[in-house]
Amino acid sequence: MVQQDEYVAQLKKYLDPKTIARISGLGLQARLIVEGYLSGTHRSPYHGVSVEFVQHREYVPGDDIRHVDWKVWSRTDKYYLKQYEEETNLRAYFVLDASESMSYASGEVTKFDYARYVIAALCYLVLQQQDSAGLVVFDERVEQYIRASNQPSHLKQLLHILEQAQPQGKTALGSSLHDVAERVEGRSLVVILSDFFGDVDSLLKGLQHLRHRKHDVIAMQVLDGAELDFPFRDSTLFEGMEELPDVLTDPRALRAAYQREFGAFVEQLERGCLARRVDYVRLRTDQPLDVALSSYLAHRNKRLRR
Amino acid sequence: MGPLGFLHPGLLWGLLLAGIPIIIHLLSKRRYRRVRWAAQEWLLAAVKKSARRMRLEQLLLLAIRTLILLLVALAVARPMAEQGQLAVFSTVRTHRIVMLDGSLSMGVAVAGTSRFDRAVQLAESIVRMSRPGDAISVLLVARPVRTVVPGPDTNRDAVMAELASLKVTSGGADLNEAFARAAQLFELSRYPRREVYVISDLQRATWASQQLTPEQLQAIGRDVSVVVVDVGSENARTNAAVTDVAMEQPLAVTSQPAEVRVRVRNFGDRPLDGLGVEVSVNGRTAGRQAIRLEPGQEREVRFTVQFTESGFQHLVARIDADLLPLDDRRWLALPARDRIRVLLVDGEPASGGFEAETAYLKVALVPDRELAGLVPFETEVISESDLIDTQLDQYDLICLCNIGQWTEAEANRIEQYVRHGGSVLIFLGDQVEATSYNEQLFRNGQGLLPIRLLDRVGDPVQRSDVFRLDPGDYSHPVVKPFEGAPSASLVSTMVYAYVRVELEQATEAAGLAVALRYDSGDPAILTGRFGRGKVAVVTTSADTEWTTWPVWPSYVPVMQELARYLVAPDLSQWNLEVGTPIVLEPQPTMGQVRVSAEMPDGSRLERLWEADRSELQLGETWQAGIVRLYLGPPDPKQLIYAFNPPRAESDLTRVDPDELRALLGGLPVRYVRDLDTDEDGSQQPTRQGSELHRPLLYAALMLLVIELALAWRLNRPH
C-alpha cells in the first residue's frame, strides 16, 4: 500500500508544468500528465463509458488485453477483441494559438509550452477514450488543420504537429475562429488554448460563429502569473511583442493601473464567453496541469449525460 | 548665507551630497532591465492614463529625498544663528545705532581673527538684516569717540563700505561719550523704533572704569532697546605688555651712552618663560634680552643705547607677540644733542686764577679738556654788561652768577628766553641786591624767579656760623645720585652765608621744588618752572666767597646734575597717549605753514596752519606708533611724536553679564554672546542655544517619515 502511495505521488508530480518541462518528448509528457492525473482518481474515466458492441477483431500484440473477449477464447482458444462503436461519437478539436505573445514566460515554461502540454495530454486522453481528436494551429491564420480521428495511431501525428509548431507572428483570433468554425465538421467540442490577447470583440464574434455551428466551445485562457500579478520592481524596458512599441517605466508605480486595465480585459472576455455559453477556463502557467484536464473531463461528462 | 554662520564651514561641501538622489534618478533612467512582454496593450493603456501622476509622484519623492540630504548636510556643518539672536523681525521702521568697541583689547586675535574683526562682521550682519526702510548709525567707541556713520543712514552699501574700512585703535574707549552721542543722534532721528547695539569684549578697563551715570543712560530714552553683544568670550588669558619705556636720563647726548628702562608686565594667569624683550633705536636693534615673568609680575629691563646723531630720535621697545599684539610695543620720541652750550654770566669778572665768580662753575661743568669728549657741556663766559647784547637763544643754559642789579630790559630778555624753553641757573652772592631781584625778576610771583629773596644769613668774613647741606630724603633728581654715597661728602659741605627766601609766598604753579636745604632748614637749591623753561636758584655763591663748596668734591657732580636737570627736555610733550591730540602753540614769527603728518599706519594728513594766529590741533591719533610732523616750507622742520596705548587696556579682565546689567542700570539690556572660543582657536558652541542643527535634523527625520509613507503609498498593492 505504501508502495502504491509512493507511486501515486511520483506520478502526481508530473502535473507540475516545471517538472514535465524537464522531460523530453511530447508523447511521454502527455502520458505522464494523464497518468499523474488519473492516479489520484478511483473511478477510471475509461470505464463506464456507454458503448455499443460492433464486432470482434483478432488480437495483435499491443492491444489492451482488457478488451479480450474471454468467452470467445474459452470456446475457440483464440484471442479476439471486442470492438465497440462510440455511442456519443465525441469529436474534440484542439485549437492552439501559436502567435508570438504565447512565447512569453516569466519562469521556465512559456504559455505556448503549457498549452502544448495541455493539448498533448488531452489528445492522449481523448484517444484513450476512443473519442476523436483533431488539431488546429493558428496565428494570423490557420497554419495547421488535422481532421479529427479516433485511430490510436493518430496521436503520433498530432504530437508531431504540436512539436513542430513555433509561436511567431501576430494573432488574428476572430478571423482564425471563423475559419475553424467553417472547417470543423458536425457538432464537435472545440477547445481553444490561447492567451486571447487581441481584439476581444472580434474574438467573441468568432466564438459566436462556433456556437452558431452548434459546436461546444471551451475557451482556455493560458496566462503567465506575471501577467496577472505584475511583480516587477526595478525600472524596466518592456519590449512589445507583435509589433507593439516598447515602454520604459517604473513598474511599481504602474502596477495598480496595469492590473486595472488587464483585469478589465479578462473580465470582459469572461463575460463574453458566459453570454455565448462558452466555457471559460483560466490557466496559469505556474499552476498544475490537472485544472485543464479536470475541466475537459467535467465538460465531457456533462455532454455525455445530455 | 545671510545671517547664518557655520562652526564647520568646510563640511558645507556635504551639500553636494544632495545631488545623489538626482544622480540615482538619472542613472536609473539609464539602467533598466529588459523584458519581452506579451501583455503590452494593457501596459500601454496604463502608462497613458498614469504617466502624469507618476511623474509628479516621482518628482515629489525626489524633492523630499534631496531635501533630506540637504538638511542633514547643513546640520553636520553646525549652522549658528550667530545673528539670529540679534535679528529683530520688526515691521516698524527702526533706527539702529551700532557702537563698535574700538579699544585696544578688541585687538585680541585668536586663529587670525580678532575680536574687532568679529565685531565688524556682526555689525555688517546687523546692517544686512535691516529692512530697506531702516536706518543705521555707526559709532567707533574709542577715545575720543569717532562717529563713523552719523546717520540715520539708509544707504546700506555706504554703511558697509565705512564698516569695512574701520580699524581697531590702540587706545581706550569712552563709553560715556558714546552714549551721549547716541542720545544726540536719537534726538535728531524721527524713527518710531530705536535700538542700540553695543559690540564689545566687555573688558573691565572699558566698562567698570567709567561711571555711566543714570542720567546719561536715561538721555537715550526709556523706549530704546539696548543689545550688548559680547565678542570677548573666547577667554584669552595670556597677555604680556610693555607698560613703560623711559630714559634713565631725560637728556640724551650723542657723546654718551644712555640707559633705557623698559617695563614689562605679565597680565595673564600663567608664567611666561623666555619672553624676548628688544629695544631698537631709529629702526636698528640695540639689544635683546629674554626674561621670565610670573603671573601678574612686572619687571624692569635695562638696555644701554648710544645715539649716533643729533636731532629727533625714536626708540621702540617690544616683546614677543602674543594674542594681543597691539600692546607688545611701546615707542619713545626724544631729541638727542651733540653738545650743551652754557653761557656763564659773571657778575664779578676777573682775569686769571679762580678770582672770577664763574671760575669754579666753569671747571665744574667742563672739568678737563681731555674729558671734553665725555662731557657734553661747552661753556662761554661773558660779563654782566654783555648780557643785553648777547643772542641768548643759541644757549641751552644761562648761569647768572652774583649779578647785582637787574634793569627791566635785562629782566625781559631773560624772561622771554626762559618762557620759550631756555633754562636759567641763578647763583647769589655779595653783590646781589634783593630788592632789584624781587622787583624785576620775582614781580610778586609773576616773574621767572620762583621765590622772594629776603636777607642774608651768616657772616662770610667772620665765618662764625657754619651751615651744612641737608639733602633731605634725596627725592629731587639733582641729589638723587648721592643717596647712599656718604663718601661723596655732600653733607660735610660747609656754607658760611646764604640768602633766605620766602617759601610761603612762592606760587605752587611754578612747580617749585627744594632740591637741597641747609641744616637750618632754609633752601639751598630751588628749582621751578617758568613758561616752557626751567629756573634754579642756588642761595649761596658760585665761588668760595660764602662757602667752601666749590672746592669740595660734591660740587662738580651736583653742578653737573643740576645743569643736566635744567637742560633736560620734557619728554612728555612728544610722548603722548593714543587719542591725545597733537597741539602746536601759535608761533608769532611764522606765517602760514604747510603741515604734513605721517601717521603710524603710513597714511598722511595734510594741513595748512595759520601759525601766527591759531594753534594747530591734530586729533586723529588712534593708532600707536611714531607720528612724524613735517612743518614748512618755509623753514622746514621735523617733529617726532610717539603715541602709546593706555596701560589699563592690556588687562583683559572682563565684567560678567550681571555686572554689565548693573552698570547699565535702568536700561532694558539684552546680553548676547558671540561665540565661546578657546585660546587654541577651537570654537565651542555657545550655551545660549543659538545652534540650528537640532531643528534641522528633526526636520530631516520628519521628511524621512513622509518619504517612507509616500513611497509605501505609491508602491503598495491595490
Tab-separated table of C-alpha atoms in Angstrom, chain A residues 100-101 104 197 226-227 230 232 235-241 244-249 252-258 261-262 265, chain B residues 28-29 31-47 49-51 53-54 57-58 714-718:
chain	number	residue	atom	x	y	z
A	100	GLU	CA	4.256	35.480	-30.666
A	101	SER	CA	2.571	36.578	-27.437
A	104	TYR	CA	6.191	34.786	-23.041
A	197	PHE	CA	-4.514	38.807	-26.444
A	226	ALA	CA	3.472	37.694	-14.115
A	227	GLU	CA	0.823	38.955	-16.491
A	230	PHE	CA	2.870	42.207	-12.425
A	232	PHE	CA	8.313	43.749	-11.442
A	235	SER	CA	12.994	50.221	-13.790
A	236	THR	CA	12.169	48.044	-16.784
A	237	LEU	CA	12.011	48.349	-20.524
A	238	PHE	CA	9.004	46.326	-21.679
A	239	GLU	CA	9.612	45.290	-25.262
A	240	GLY	CA	6.399	44.932	-27.116
A	241	MET	CA	5.572	41.751	-28.999
A	244	LEU	CA	3.638	46.897	-30.242
A	245	PRO	CA	6.009	49.723	-29.118
A	246	ASP	CA	8.447	49.447	-26.172
A	247	VAL	CA	7.704	51.052	-22.816
A	248	LEU	CA	10.315	52.163	-20.262
A	249	THR	CA	8.728	52.653	-16.892
A	252	ARG	CA	5.936	49.585	-9.112
A	253	ALA	CA	4.251	52.848	-9.747
A	254	LEU	CA	2.372	51.437	-12.713
A	255	ARG	CA	1.262	48.160	-11.162
A	256	ALA	CA	-2.129	49.202	-9.951
A	257	ALA	CA	-3.058	50.872	-13.190
A	258	TYR	CA	-1.894	47.894	-15.232
A	261	GLU	CA	-6.549	47.522	-17.273
A	262	PHE	CA	-5.706	43.830	-17.525
A	265	PHE	CA	-9.836	42.784	-20.262
B	28	SER	CA	18.056	54.597	-13.038
B	29	LYS	CA	16.713	56.078	-16.227
B	31	ARG	CA	19.976	51.430	-16.177
B	32	TYR	CA	16.968	49.189	-16.569
B	33	ARG	CA	16.030	45.592	-17.138
B	34	ARG	CA	14.666	44.409	-20.448
B	35	VAL	CA	11.613	42.210	-20.595
B	36	ARG	CA	9.914	40.920	-23.716
B	37	TRP	CA	6.358	41.469	-22.732
B	38	ALA	CA	3.230	39.997	-24.181
B	39	ALA	CA	0.535	41.979	-22.404
B	40	GLN	CA	1.889	45.212	-23.817
B	41	GLU	CA	-1.506	46.502	-24.874
B	42	TRP	CA	-2.719	46.936	-21.289
B	43	LEU	CA	0.630	48.267	-20.117
B	44	LEU	CA	0.447	50.953	-22.768
B	45	ALA	CA	-3.050	51.840	-21.687
B	46	ALA	CA	-1.942	52.056	-18.042
B	47	VAL	CA	1.032	54.234	-18.941
B	49	LYS	CA	-3.500	57.055	-18.034
B	50	SER	CA	-0.972	57.407	-15.196
B	51	ALA	CA	2.106	58.972	-16.789
B	53	ARG	CA	0.569	61.258	-11.954
B	54	MET	CA	3.682	59.071	-11.899
B	57	GLU	CA	4.938	61.494	-7.605
B	58	GLN	CA	8.478	60.816	-8.709
B	714	LEU	CA	2.996	54.704	-4.223
B	715	ASN	CA	4.167	51.101	-4.326
B	716	ARG	CA	1.592	49.356	-2.201
B	717	PRO	CA	-0.523	46.651	-3.823
B	718	HIS	CA	-4.001	47.821	-4.685
